[in-house]
Amino acid sequence: MDLALTGRLVVTLSVLAVACGAAAVQPAAPRGQALADLDQAIYEAGIGPATWHVSMVGSHHGDYIQTVDVIGDLDDARRALDKRFPGQTRVVRGSIVSDLAYRRGHDYPLESELQSLDQPGFTVFKTDLAPDGHTTTVGVVGDLDDARNYLEAHYPGRTTVHGNTR
């Protein structure tokens, strides 16, 4: 009986040791300033590419992987983010995040229409009031000339197109 009890105790301690060792190998999820820095770095990685744009970054408490909402080419975004942040990101299709507060000068019906465009050559990721106060800026990923030509033909004099920049 003592031998059986000792055997069970040894097996139990062995299982616990293996479990604790496995838990120790698992890296801690980023928290606090480390999480804020990672989120900011991911956002900044999505500024500049011609084919994709990061619209949102987030995770659930304790997640090891950041979910990255992307507008544009998801495959290009996955490749670039996996190269820069290996094993830290999961790319999903994003959507335009709109400011719902009313601000004087915005042409909200136009902005809504622009945000819902589905064109093969470009994708809208942002709309805003232009500095001139009369036109709407349209941030696009994809073919800028195609976007300018399309928008000028359909909304003459009402839009200003820019690429994926700050």
Coordinates of C-alpha atoms in Angstrom, one line a residue:
M1 CA 0.0 0.0 0.0
D2 CA 2.8 2.4 0.8
L3 CA 4.4 1.6 -2.5
A4 CA 1.2 2.3 -4.4
L5 CA 0.7 5.6 -2.6
T6 CA 4.3 6.6 -3.2
G7 CA 3.9 5.7 -6.9
R8 CA 0.8 7.9 -7.2
L9 CA 2.5 10.8 -5.5
V10 CA 5.6 10.5 -7.8
V11 CA 3.3 10.4 -10.9
T12 CA 1.2 13.4 -9.7
L13 CA 4.4 15.4 -9.0
S14 CA 5.8 14.5 -12.4
V15 CA 2.6 15.6 -14.1
L16 CA 2.6 18.9 -12.2
A17 CA 6.3 19.4 -13.0
V18 CA 5.6 18.9 -16.7
A19 CA 2.6 21.2 -16.6
C20 CA 4.5 23.9 -14.7
G21 CA 7.4 23.6 -17.2
A22 CA 5.0 24.0 -20.1
A23 CA 3.3 27.0 -18.5
A24 CA 6.7 28.6 -17.9
V25 CA 7.6 28.2 -21.6
Q26 CA 4.4 30.1 -22.7
P27 CA 5.3 33.8 -23.0
A28 CA 3.3 36.2 -21.1
A29 CA 0.7 38.2 -23.0
P30 CA 1.7 41.8 -23.5
R31 CA 0.2 44.1 -20.9
G32 CA 0.3 47.8 -19.9
Q33 CA 2.9 49.9 -21.8
A34 CA 4.3 46.8 -23.7
L35 CA 0.8 46.2 -25.1
A36 CA 0.3 49.9 -26.0
D37 CA 3.8 50.0 -27.7
L38 CA 2.9 46.8 -29.7
D39 CA -0.5 48.2 -30.8
Q40 CA 1.2 51.5 -31.8
A41 CA 3.9 49.6 -33.8
I42 CA 1.2 47.5 -35.6
Y43 CA -0.8 50.7 -36.5
E44 CA 2.4 52.4 -37.8
A45 CA 3.2 49.3 -39.9
G46 CA -0.1 49.8 -41.6
I47 CA 0.7 53.4 -42.7
G48 CA 2.4 53.6 -46.0
P49 CA 1.8 50.3 -47.8
A50 CA 0.0 50.9 -51.1
T51 CA -2.3 47.8 -50.9
W52 CA -3.5 47.7 -47.2
H53 CA -4.2 49.8 -44.2
V54 CA -4.7 48.9 -40.5
S55 CA -8.1 50.1 -39.3
M56 CA -8.0 48.6 -35.8
V57 CA -5.8 46.6 -33.4
G58 CA -7.0 44.8 -30.4
S59 CA -7.0 41.7 -28.2
H60 CA -8.9 40.1 -25.4
H61 CA -7.3 40.2 -22.0
G62 CA -4.7 37.5 -21.8
D63 CA -4.5 36.9 -25.6
Y64 CA -1.0 36.4 -26.9
I65 CA -2.0 37.4 -30.5
Q66 CA -3.3 40.9 -31.6
T67 CA -6.2 40.9 -33.9
V68 CA -5.5 43.3 -36.7
D69 CA -8.4 44.7 -38.8
V70 CA -7.1 45.5 -42.3
I71 CA -8.7 47.3 -45.2
G72 CA -7.3 46.3 -48.6
D73 CA -5.2 43.3 -49.5
L74 CA -5.3 40.9 -46.5
D75 CA -2.6 38.6 -48.0
D76 CA -0.1 41.4 -48.3
A77 CA -0.9 42.6 -44.8
R78 CA -0.4 39.0 -43.4
R79 CA 2.9 38.6 -45.1
A80 CA 4.2 42.0 -43.9
L81 CA 2.9 41.7 -40.3
D82 CA 4.1 38.1 -40.0
K83 CA 7.6 39.2 -41.1
R84 CA 7.7 42.2 -38.7
F85 CA 5.7 40.6 -35.7
P86 CA 6.1 36.8 -36.1
G87 CA 3.4 34.9 -34.3
Q88 CA 1.9 38.1 -32.7
T89 CA -0.8 39.1 -35.2
R90 CA -4.0 37.6 -36.7
V91 CA -5.2 39.6 -39.7
V92 CA -9.0 39.9 -40.4
R93 CA -11.1 42.0 -42.8
G94 CA -11.6 45.4 -41.3
S95 CA -14.1 48.2 -42.0
I96 CA -14.0 51.9 -41.9
V97 CA -14.4 53.3 -38.4
S98 CA -16.4 56.5 -38.6
D99 CA -16.7 59.3 -36.2
L100 CA -20.4 59.5 -35.3
A101 CA -20.2 62.9 -33.8
Y102 CA -21.6 65.7 -35.9
R103 CA -18.9 68.2 -37.1
R104 CA -19.7 71.3 -39.1
G105 CA -18.7 71.1 -42.8
H106 CA -18.8 67.3 -43.2
D107 CA -20.9 66.0 -46.1
Y108 CA -22.0 62.8 -44.2
P109 CA -24.2 61.4 -47.0
L110 CA -21.2 61.7 -49.4
E111 CA -18.8 60.2 -46.9
S112 CA -21.2 57.3 -46.3
E113 CA -21.5 56.7 -50.0
L114 CA -17.7 56.8 -50.5
Q115 CA -17.1 54.4 -47.6
S116 CA -19.4 51.9 -49.2
L117 CA -17.7 51.9 -52.6
D118 CA -16.7 48.5 -53.9
Q119 CA -14.2 49.1 -56.7
P120 CA -11.8 46.5 -58.1
G121 CA -8.8 49.0 -58.3
F122 CA -9.0 50.7 -55.0
T123 CA -10.5 50.5 -51.5
V124 CA -11.5 53.5 -49.3
F125 CA -10.1 53.4 -45.8
K126 CA -10.9 56.9 -44.6
T127 CA -12.9 60.0 -45.4
D128 CA -12.7 63.4 -43.7
L129 CA -13.3 67.1 -44.3
A130 CA -10.6 68.6 -46.4
P131 CA -8.6 71.5 -45.0
D132 CA -10.3 73.8 -47.6
G133 CA -13.6 73.1 -45.8
H134 CA -15.4 72.4 -49.0
T135 CA -14.3 69.0 -50.3
T136 CA -14.0 65.6 -48.7
T137 CA -10.6 63.9 -48.5
V138 CA -10.7 60.2 -49.4
G139 CA -7.9 57.9 -48.2
V140 CA -7.5 54.9 -50.5
V141 CA -5.3 51.8 -50.9
G142 CA -4.7 50.5 -54.4
D143 CA -4.5 52.4 -57.6
L144 CA -4.5 56.2 -56.8
D145 CA -5.0 57.2 -60.4
D146 CA -8.0 54.8 -60.8
A147 CA -9.5 56.2 -57.6
R148 CA -9.0 59.9 -58.7
N149 CA -10.5 59.2 -62.1
Y150 CA -13.5 57.3 -60.7
L151 CA -14.2 59.9 -58.0
E152 CA -13.8 62.8 -60.4
A153 CA -16.2 61.2 -62.9
H154 CA -18.8 60.4 -60.2
Y155 CA -18.3 63.3 -57.7
P156 CA -16.8 66.1 -59.7
G157 CA -15.0 68.7 -57.6
R158 CA -16.2 67.1 -54.3
T159 CA -13.3 64.9 -53.4
T160 CA -9.5 64.9 -52.9
V161 CA -7.8 61.5 -53.0
H162 CA -4.7 60.6 -51.0
G163 CA -2.9 57.3 -50.4
N164 CA -2.1 55.4 -47.3
T165 CA -0.1 58.1 -45.4
R166 CA -0.5 60.1 -42.2

